[in-house]
Short mmCIF file of C-alpha atoms in Angstrom, two decimals:
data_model
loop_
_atom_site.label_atom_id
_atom_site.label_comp_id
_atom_site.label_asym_id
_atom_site.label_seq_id
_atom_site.Cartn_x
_atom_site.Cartn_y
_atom_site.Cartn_z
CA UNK A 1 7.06 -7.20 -10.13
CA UNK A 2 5.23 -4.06 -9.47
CA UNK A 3 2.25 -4.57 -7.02
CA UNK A 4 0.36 -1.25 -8.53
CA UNK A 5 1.18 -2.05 -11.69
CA UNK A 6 -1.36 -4.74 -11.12
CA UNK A 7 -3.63 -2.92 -8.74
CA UNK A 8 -3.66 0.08 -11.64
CA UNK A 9 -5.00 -2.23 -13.87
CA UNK A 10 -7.74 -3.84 -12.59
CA UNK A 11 -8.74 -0.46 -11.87
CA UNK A 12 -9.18 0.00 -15.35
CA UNK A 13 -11.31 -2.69 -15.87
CA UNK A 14 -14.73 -1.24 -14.11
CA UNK A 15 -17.22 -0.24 -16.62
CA UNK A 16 -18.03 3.67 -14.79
CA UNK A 17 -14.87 4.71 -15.45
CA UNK A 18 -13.11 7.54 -13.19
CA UNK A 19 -10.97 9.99 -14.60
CA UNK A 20 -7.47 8.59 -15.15
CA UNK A 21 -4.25 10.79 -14.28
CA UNK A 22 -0.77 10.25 -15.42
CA UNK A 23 1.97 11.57 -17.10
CA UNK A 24 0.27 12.94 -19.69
CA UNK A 25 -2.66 13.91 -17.78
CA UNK A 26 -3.54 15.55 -14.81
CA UNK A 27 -6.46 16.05 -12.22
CA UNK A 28 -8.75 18.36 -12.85
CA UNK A 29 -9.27 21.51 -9.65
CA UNK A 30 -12.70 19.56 -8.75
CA UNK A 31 -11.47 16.27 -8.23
CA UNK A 32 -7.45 17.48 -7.68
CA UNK A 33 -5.32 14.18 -5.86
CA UNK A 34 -4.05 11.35 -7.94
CA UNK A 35 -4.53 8.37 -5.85
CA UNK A 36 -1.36 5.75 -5.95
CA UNK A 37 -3.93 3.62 -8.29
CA UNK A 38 -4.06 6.30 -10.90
CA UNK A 39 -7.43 7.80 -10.26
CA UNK A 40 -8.55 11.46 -9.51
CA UNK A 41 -10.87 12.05 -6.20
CA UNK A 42 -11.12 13.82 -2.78
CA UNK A 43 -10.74 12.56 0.66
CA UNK A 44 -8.72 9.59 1.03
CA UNK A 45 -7.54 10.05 -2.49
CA UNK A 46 -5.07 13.12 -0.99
CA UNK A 47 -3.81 11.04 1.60
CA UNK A 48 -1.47 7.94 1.31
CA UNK A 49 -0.69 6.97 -1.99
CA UNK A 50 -1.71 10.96 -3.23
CA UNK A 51 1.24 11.57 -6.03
CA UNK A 52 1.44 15.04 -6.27
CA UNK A 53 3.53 14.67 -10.02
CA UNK A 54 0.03 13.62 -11.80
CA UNK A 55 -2.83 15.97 -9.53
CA UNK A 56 -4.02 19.38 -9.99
CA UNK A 57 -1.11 20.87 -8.44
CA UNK A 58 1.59 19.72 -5.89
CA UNK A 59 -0.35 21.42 -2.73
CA UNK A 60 -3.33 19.15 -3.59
CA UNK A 61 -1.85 16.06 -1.80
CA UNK A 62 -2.07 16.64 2.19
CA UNK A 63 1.64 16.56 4.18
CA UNK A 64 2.45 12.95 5.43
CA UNK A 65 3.04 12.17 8.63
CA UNK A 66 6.47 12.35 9.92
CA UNK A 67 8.33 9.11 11.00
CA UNK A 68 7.81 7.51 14.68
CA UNK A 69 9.72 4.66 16.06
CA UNK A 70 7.21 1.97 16.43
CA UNK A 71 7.17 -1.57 17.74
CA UNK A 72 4.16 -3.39 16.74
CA UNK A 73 3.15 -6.83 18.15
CA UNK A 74 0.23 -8.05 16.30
CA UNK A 75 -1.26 -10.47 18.84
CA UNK A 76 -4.92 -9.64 19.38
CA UNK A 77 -5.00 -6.44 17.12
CA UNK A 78 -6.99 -6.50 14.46
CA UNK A 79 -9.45 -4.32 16.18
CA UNK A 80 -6.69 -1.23 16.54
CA UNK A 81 -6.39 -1.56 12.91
CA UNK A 82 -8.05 1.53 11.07
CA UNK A 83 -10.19 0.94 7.93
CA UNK A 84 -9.18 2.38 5.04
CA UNK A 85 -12.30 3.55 3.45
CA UNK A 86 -12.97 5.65 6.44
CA UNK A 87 -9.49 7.05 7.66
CA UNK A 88 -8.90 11.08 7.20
CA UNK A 89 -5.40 11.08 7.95
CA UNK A 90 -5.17 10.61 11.65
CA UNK A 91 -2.24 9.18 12.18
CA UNK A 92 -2.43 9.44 16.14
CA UNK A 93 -5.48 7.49 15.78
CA UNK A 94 -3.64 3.97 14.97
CA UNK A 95 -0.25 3.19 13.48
CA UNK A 96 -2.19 1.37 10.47
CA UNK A 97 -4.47 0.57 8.18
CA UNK A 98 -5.94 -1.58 5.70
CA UNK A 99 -8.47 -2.58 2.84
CA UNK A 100 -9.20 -6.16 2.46
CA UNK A 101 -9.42 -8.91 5.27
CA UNK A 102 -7.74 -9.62 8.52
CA UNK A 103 -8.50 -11.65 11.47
CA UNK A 104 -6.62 -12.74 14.84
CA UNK A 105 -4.81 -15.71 14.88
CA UNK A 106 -4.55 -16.13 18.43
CA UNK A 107 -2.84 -19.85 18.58
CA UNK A 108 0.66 -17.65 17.07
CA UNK A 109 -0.25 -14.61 18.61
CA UNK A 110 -0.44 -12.55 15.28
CA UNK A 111 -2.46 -11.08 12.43
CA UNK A 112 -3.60 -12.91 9.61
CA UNK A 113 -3.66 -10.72 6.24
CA UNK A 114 -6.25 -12.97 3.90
CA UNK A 115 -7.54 -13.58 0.46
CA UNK A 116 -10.83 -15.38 -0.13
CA UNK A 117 -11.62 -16.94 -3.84
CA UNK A 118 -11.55 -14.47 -5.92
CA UNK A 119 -10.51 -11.48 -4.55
CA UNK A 120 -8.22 -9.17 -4.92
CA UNK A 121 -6.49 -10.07 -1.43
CA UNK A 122 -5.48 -7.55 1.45
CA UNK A 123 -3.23 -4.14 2.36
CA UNK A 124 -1.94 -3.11 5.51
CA UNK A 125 -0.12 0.25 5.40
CA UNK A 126 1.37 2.49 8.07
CA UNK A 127 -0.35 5.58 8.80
CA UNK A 128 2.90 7.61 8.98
CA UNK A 129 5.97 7.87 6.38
CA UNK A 130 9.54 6.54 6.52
CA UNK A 131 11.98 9.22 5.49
CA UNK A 132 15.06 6.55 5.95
CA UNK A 133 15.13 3.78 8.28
CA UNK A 134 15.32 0.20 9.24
CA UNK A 135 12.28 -1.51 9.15
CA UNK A 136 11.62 -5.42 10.16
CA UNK A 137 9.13 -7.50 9.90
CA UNK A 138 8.31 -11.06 11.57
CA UNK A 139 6.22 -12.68 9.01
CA UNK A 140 5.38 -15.90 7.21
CA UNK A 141 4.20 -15.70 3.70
CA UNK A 142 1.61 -17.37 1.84
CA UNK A 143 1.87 -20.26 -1.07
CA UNK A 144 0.99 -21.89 -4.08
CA UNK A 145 1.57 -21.05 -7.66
CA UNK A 146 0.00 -17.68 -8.43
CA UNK A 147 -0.15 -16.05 -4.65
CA UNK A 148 1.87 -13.26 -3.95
CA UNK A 149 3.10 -12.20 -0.57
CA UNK A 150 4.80 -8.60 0.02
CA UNK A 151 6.80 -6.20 2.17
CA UNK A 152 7.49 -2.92 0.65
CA UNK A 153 8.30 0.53 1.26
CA UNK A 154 6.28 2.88 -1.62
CA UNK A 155 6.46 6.51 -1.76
CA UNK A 156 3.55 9.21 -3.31
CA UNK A 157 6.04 9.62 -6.09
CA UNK A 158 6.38 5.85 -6.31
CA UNK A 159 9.56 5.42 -5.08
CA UNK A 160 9.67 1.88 -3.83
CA UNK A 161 11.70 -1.02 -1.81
CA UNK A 162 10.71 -4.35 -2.44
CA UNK A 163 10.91 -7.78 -0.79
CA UNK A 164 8.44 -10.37 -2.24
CA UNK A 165 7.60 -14.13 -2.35
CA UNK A 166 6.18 -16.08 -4.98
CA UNK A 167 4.25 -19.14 -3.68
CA UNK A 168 5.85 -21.08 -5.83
CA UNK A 169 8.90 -20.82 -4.54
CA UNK A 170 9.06 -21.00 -0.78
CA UNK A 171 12.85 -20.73 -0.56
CA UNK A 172 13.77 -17.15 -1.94
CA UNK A 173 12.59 -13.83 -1.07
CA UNK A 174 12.61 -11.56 -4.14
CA UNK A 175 14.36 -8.06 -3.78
CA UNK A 176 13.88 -5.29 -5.77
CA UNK A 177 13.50 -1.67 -6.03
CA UNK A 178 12.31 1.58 -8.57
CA UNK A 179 12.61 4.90 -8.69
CA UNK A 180 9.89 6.92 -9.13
CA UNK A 181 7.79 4.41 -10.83
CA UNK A 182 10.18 4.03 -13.71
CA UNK A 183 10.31 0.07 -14.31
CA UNK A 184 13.09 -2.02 -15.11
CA UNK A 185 13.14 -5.71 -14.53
CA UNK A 186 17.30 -5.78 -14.28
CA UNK A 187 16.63 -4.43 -10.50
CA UNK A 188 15.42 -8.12 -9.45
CA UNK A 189 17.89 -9.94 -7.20
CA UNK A 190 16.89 -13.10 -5.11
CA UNK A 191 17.95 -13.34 -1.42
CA UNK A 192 17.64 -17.34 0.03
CA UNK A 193 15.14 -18.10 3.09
CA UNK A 194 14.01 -21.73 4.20
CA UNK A 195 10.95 -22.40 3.52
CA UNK A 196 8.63 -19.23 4.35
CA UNK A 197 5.49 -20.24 4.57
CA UNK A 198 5.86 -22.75 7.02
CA UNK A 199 8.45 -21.01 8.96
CA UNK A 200 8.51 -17.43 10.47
CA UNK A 201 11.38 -15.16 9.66
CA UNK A 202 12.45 -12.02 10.15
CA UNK A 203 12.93 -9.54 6.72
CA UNK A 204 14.75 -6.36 7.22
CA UNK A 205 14.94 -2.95 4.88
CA UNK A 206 18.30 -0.64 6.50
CA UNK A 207 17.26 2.32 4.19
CA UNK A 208 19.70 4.95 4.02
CA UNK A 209 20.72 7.92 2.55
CA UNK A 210 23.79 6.20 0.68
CA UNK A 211 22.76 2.73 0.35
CA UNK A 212 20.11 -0.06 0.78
CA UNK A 213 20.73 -3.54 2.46
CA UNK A 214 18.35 -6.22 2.56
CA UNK A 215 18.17 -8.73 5.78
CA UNK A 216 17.22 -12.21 6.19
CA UNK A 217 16.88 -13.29 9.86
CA UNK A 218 19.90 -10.64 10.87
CA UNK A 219 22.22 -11.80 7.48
CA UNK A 220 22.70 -9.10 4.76
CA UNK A 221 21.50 -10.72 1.31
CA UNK A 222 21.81 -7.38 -1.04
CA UNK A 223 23.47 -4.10 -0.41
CA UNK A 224 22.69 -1.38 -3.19
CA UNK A 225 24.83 1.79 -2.87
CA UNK A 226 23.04 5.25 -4.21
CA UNK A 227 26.54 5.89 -6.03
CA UNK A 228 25.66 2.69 -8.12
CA UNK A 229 22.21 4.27 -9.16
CA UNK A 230 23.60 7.40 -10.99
CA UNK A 231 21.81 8.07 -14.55
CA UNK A 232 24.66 9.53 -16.97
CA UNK A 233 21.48 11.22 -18.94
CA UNK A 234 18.91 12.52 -16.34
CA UNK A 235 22.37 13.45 -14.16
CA UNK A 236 20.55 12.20 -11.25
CA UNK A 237 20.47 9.23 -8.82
CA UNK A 238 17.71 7.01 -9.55
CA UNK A 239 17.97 5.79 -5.94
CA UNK A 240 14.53 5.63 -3.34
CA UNK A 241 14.72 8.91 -1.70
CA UNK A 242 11.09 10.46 -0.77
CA UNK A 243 9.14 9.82 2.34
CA UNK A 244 8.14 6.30 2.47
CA UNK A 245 4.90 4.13 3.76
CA UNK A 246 5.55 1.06 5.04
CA UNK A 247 3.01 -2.16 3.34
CA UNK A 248 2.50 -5.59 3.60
CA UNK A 249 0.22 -7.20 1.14
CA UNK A 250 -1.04 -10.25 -0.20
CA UNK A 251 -2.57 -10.18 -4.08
CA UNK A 252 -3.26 -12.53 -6.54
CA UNK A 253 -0.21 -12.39 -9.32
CA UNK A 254 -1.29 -15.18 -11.12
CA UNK A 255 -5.53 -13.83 -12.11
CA UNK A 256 -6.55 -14.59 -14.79
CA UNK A 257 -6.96 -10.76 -15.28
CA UNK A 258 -3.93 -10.64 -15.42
CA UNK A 259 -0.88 -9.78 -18.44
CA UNK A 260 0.52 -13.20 -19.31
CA UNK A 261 3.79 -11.73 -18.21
CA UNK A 262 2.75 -11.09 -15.05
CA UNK A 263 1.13 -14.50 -14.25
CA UNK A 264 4.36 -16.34 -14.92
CA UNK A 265 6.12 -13.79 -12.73
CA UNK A 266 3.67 -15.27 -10.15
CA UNK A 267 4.41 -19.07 -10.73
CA UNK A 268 1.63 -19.54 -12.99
CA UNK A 269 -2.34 -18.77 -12.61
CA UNK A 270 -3.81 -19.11 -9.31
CA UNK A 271 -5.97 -21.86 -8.20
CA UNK A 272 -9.18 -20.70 -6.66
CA UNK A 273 -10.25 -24.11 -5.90
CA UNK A 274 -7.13 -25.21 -4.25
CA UNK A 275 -7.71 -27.00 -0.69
CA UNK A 276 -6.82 -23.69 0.93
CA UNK A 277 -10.29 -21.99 -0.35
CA UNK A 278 -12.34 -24.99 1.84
CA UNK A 279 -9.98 -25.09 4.52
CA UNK A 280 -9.79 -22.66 6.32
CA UNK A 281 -11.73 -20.92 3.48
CA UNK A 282 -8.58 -18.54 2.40
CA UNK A 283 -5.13 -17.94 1.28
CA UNK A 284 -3.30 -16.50 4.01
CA UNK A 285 -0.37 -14.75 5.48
CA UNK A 286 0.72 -14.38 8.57
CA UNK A 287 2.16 -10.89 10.36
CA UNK A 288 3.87 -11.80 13.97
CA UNK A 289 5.77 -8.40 14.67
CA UNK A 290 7.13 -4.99 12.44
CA UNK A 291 9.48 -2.78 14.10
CA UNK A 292 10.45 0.64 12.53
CA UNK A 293 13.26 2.60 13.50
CA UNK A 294 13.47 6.55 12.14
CA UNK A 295 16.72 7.73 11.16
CA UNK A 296 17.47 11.53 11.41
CA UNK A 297 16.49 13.77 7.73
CA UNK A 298 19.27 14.39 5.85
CA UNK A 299 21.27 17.29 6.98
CA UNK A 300 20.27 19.52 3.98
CA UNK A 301 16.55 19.02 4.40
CA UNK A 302 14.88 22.24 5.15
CA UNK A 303 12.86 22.28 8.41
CA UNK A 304 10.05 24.43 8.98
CA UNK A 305 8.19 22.26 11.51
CA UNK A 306 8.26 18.83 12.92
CA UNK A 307 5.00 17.00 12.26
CA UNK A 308 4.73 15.98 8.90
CA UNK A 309 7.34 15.76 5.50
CA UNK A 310 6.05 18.27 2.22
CA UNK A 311 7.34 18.49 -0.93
CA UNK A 312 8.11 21.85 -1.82
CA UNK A 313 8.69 21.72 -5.71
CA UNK A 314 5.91 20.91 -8.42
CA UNK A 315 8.55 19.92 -10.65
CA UNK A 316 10.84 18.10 -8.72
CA UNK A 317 10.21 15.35 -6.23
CA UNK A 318 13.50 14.21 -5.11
CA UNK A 319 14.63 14.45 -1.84
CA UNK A 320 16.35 18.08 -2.13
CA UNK A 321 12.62 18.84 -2.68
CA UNK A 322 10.99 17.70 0.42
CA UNK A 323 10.84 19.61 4.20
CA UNK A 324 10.50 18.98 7.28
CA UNK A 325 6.83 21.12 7.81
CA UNK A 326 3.50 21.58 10.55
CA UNK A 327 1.38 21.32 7.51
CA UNK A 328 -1.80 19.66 7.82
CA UNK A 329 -1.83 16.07 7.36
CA UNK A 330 -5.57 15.15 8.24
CA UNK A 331 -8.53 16.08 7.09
CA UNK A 332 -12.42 16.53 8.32
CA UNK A 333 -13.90 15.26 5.06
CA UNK A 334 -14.49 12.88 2.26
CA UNK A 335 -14.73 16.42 0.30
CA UNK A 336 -11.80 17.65 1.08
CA UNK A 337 -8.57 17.70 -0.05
CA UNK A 338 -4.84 20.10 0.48
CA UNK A 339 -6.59 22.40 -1.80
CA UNK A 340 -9.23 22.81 1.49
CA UNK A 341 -7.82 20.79 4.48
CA UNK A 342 -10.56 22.59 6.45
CA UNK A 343 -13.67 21.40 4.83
CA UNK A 344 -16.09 20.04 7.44
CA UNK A 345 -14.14 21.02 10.36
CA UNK A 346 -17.38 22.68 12.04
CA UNK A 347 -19.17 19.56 11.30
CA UNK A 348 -16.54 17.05 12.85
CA UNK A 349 -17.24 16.05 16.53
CA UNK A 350 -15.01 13.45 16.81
CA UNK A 351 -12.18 15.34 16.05
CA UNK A 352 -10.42 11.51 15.07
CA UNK A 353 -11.17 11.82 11.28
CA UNK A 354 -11.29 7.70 10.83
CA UNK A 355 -13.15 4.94 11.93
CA UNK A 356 -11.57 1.38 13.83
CA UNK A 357 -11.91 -1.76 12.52
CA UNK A 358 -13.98 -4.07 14.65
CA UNK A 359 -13.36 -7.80 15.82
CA UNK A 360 -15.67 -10.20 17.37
CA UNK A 361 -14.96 -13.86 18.96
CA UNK A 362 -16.43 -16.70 18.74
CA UNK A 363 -15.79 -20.40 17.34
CA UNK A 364 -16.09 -21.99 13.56
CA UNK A 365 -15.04 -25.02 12.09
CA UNK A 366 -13.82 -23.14 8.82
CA UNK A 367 -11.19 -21.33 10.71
CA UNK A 368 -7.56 -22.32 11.94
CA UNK A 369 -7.51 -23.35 15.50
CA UNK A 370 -7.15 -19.37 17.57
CA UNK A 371 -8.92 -17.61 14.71
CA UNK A 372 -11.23 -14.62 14.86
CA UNK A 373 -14.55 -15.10 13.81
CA UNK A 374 -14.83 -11.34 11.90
CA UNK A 375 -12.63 -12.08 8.95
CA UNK A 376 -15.45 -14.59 7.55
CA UNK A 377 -18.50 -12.30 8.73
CA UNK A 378 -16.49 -9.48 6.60
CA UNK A 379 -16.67 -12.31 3.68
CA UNK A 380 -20.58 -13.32 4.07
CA UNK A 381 -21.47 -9.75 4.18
CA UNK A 382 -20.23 -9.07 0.70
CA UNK A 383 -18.91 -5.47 1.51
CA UNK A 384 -15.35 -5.75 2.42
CA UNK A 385 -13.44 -2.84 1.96
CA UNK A 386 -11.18 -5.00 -0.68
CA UNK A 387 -13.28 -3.79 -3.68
CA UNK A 388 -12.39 0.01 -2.68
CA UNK A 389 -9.12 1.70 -3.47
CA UNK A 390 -9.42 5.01 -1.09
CA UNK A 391 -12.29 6.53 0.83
CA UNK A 392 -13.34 9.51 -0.72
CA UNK A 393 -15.34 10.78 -3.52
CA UNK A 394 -14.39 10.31 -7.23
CA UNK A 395 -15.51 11.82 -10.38
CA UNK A 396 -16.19 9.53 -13.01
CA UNK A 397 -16.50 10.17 -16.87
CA UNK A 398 -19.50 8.38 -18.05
CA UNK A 399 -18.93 4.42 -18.38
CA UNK A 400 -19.16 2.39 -22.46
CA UNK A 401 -22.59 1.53 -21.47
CA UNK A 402 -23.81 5.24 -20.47
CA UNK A 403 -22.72 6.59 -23.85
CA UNK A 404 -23.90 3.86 -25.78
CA UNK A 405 -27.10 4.23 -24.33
CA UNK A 406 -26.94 8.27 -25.13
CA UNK A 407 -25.70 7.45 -28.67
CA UNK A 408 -29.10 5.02 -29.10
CA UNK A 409 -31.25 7.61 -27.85
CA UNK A 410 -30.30 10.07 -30.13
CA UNK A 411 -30.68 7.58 -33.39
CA UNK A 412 -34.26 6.91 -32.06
#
């Protein structure tokens, strides 16, 4: 199942509503970068997620950052995570970031990715791309019917490597993969693990340029060879081959909100009054350790620099299509976008161009023994950064009520 499918979606349900791109319709030059939710805005809209096929032009998405081999431990680290709503593009500033909730779960020395009732749960992504790799992660997932744990790789052109759980089903890890957003359900195999949300494990994408495996604790449970993906009619491979972030989410499949199809993907509809919502107050996952290892470009790739991957083609967006560059990847404001990287650069000081999350300790009986105290002050506050897809500014096409209140005051 596709995670933006959903994400896109409840997008769509907000009453001011932005201008959509797609397919059949672009950005417009004053709002120019599709976001990866399908909406058209500046700032954080042109950085991860930016799909250059569906904004004002290819150059309106900024470069992403090029791949760094990175061990991450996440014991004690919710405060080097960056917030979403307020990261430019810095990648040297942090290796991720997220929207949603996360707190410190000191007793397993790791990071707790949440979802409080009725939410629409929690996304960590890396701040740099994977242009083939291996990437691990030492996780547990969540459960319960409805609850849906992921891993991914997902690419600006929607490219995308999947491993998810259903918490219904604590004994298989779902594989799966798309190319360039194009959906097909036959992709879905099933790869076994022992019970996964009481147990850690280790899950493992080898992404290469001729095939894909999938890993379970160090065993191969899927290999998918490009040659395999080869479409007789497009005379391409349908195979993931752009620059890649890596994220880890938690969402709830089974909403109400959501297509009937979709909720019995999920196991059925979620329970928001299940015993997890008193105690400790959440659905949860839980993130031990992710290790990414870079492999080298492919040898055709044309490089021009060695900071950041570009596309180079606004009508193709395969790999052929995408160089190794020193374009700018960051930007110095909200306003800005590839179209003017530079705007605001003579007003930044801090020269980091994002903002760090913040953590606090302390001790509460509606946390797990070892827990951080900010995940449930980021709850009572009401303004969690859940209910925000990218920071930036958007332009919105007046809402149903705004032009049935302009249609009234023209009868009267």
């Amino acid at each position: 199942m596709n995670l933006y499918i959903w994400l896109f979606l409840l997008g769509l349900a907000r009453v001011q509503a932005a201008i959509q791109c797609n397919s059949s319709s672009s950005c417009p030059e004053e709002a120019p970068c599709c976001s990866q939710f399908g909406e058209c805005g500046t700032g954080g809209y042109c950085l991860g997620g930016c799909n250059p096929q569906f904004s004002y032009n290819y150059k309106s998405c900024m470069a992403m950052p090029i791949c760094k081999d990175t061990n991450t431990k996440f014991n004690k680290y919710r405060s080097k995570v960056l917030d979403k709503d307020t990261y430019l593009g810095n990648a040297s500033a942090g290796d991720w970031a997220y929207s949603g909730y996360l707190m410190d779960y000191e007793d397993e020395e790791s990071l707790l990715l949440a979802m409080p009732k009725d939410s629409s749960g929690t996304v960590l992504s890396s701040t740099r791309y994977v242009w083939y790799g291996k990437i691990s992660a030492r996780m547990k997932t969540s459960h319960r019917s409805g609850v849906v744990s992921a891993f991914i790789l997902f690419s600006n052109v929607e490219d995308e490597v999947d491993n998810e759980w259903v918490g219904s089903d604590l004994n298989n890890v779902q594989t799966n993969y798309y190319f360039e957003g194009t959906l097909n359900y036959t992709h879905s195999r099933n790869s076994s693990a022992n019970q996964t949300f009481s147990n850690f494990h280790t899950y493992e994408i080898d992404w290469r340029e001729d095939k894909l495996m999938w890993l379970v604790d160090g065993k191969v449970g899927r290999t998918l060879y490009k040659n395999s993906t080869y479409n007789h009619t497009t005379k391409r491979y349908d195979y993931p081959q752009t620059p890649s972030r890596v994220q880890i989410s938690l969402w709830p499949g089974g909403n109400s909100t959501n297509t009937n199809g979709t909720i019995a993907w999920a196991g059925g509809k979620i329970d928001w009054d299940a015993s997890d919502l008193k105690n400790p107050g959440y659905y949860y996952m839980t993130l031990n350790e992710v290790n990414i290892s870079c492999y080298d470009p492919p040898s055709y790739a044309k490089k021009n620099g060695s900071q950041a991957y570009s596309f180079t083609s606004d009508t193709s967006f395969l790999s052929q299509n995408v160089a190794l560059t020193d374009d700018q990847s960051m930007l110095y404001s909200s306003e800005g976008s590839g179209l003017e990287p530079k705007l605001g650069k003579d007003n930044d000081t801090s020269s980091k161009g994002s903002s760090k999350a913040t953590s606090t300790r302390a001790t509460s009986s509606s946390l797990a023994s070892g827990a951080s105290t900010a995940f449930i002050q980021n709850i009572n506050s009401g303004k969690s950064s859940s209910n925000s897809k990218n920071g930036g500014r958007v332009i919105n096409k007046p809402g149903v009520l705004t032009l049935l209140t302009l249609i009234l005051s023209c009868v009267v």
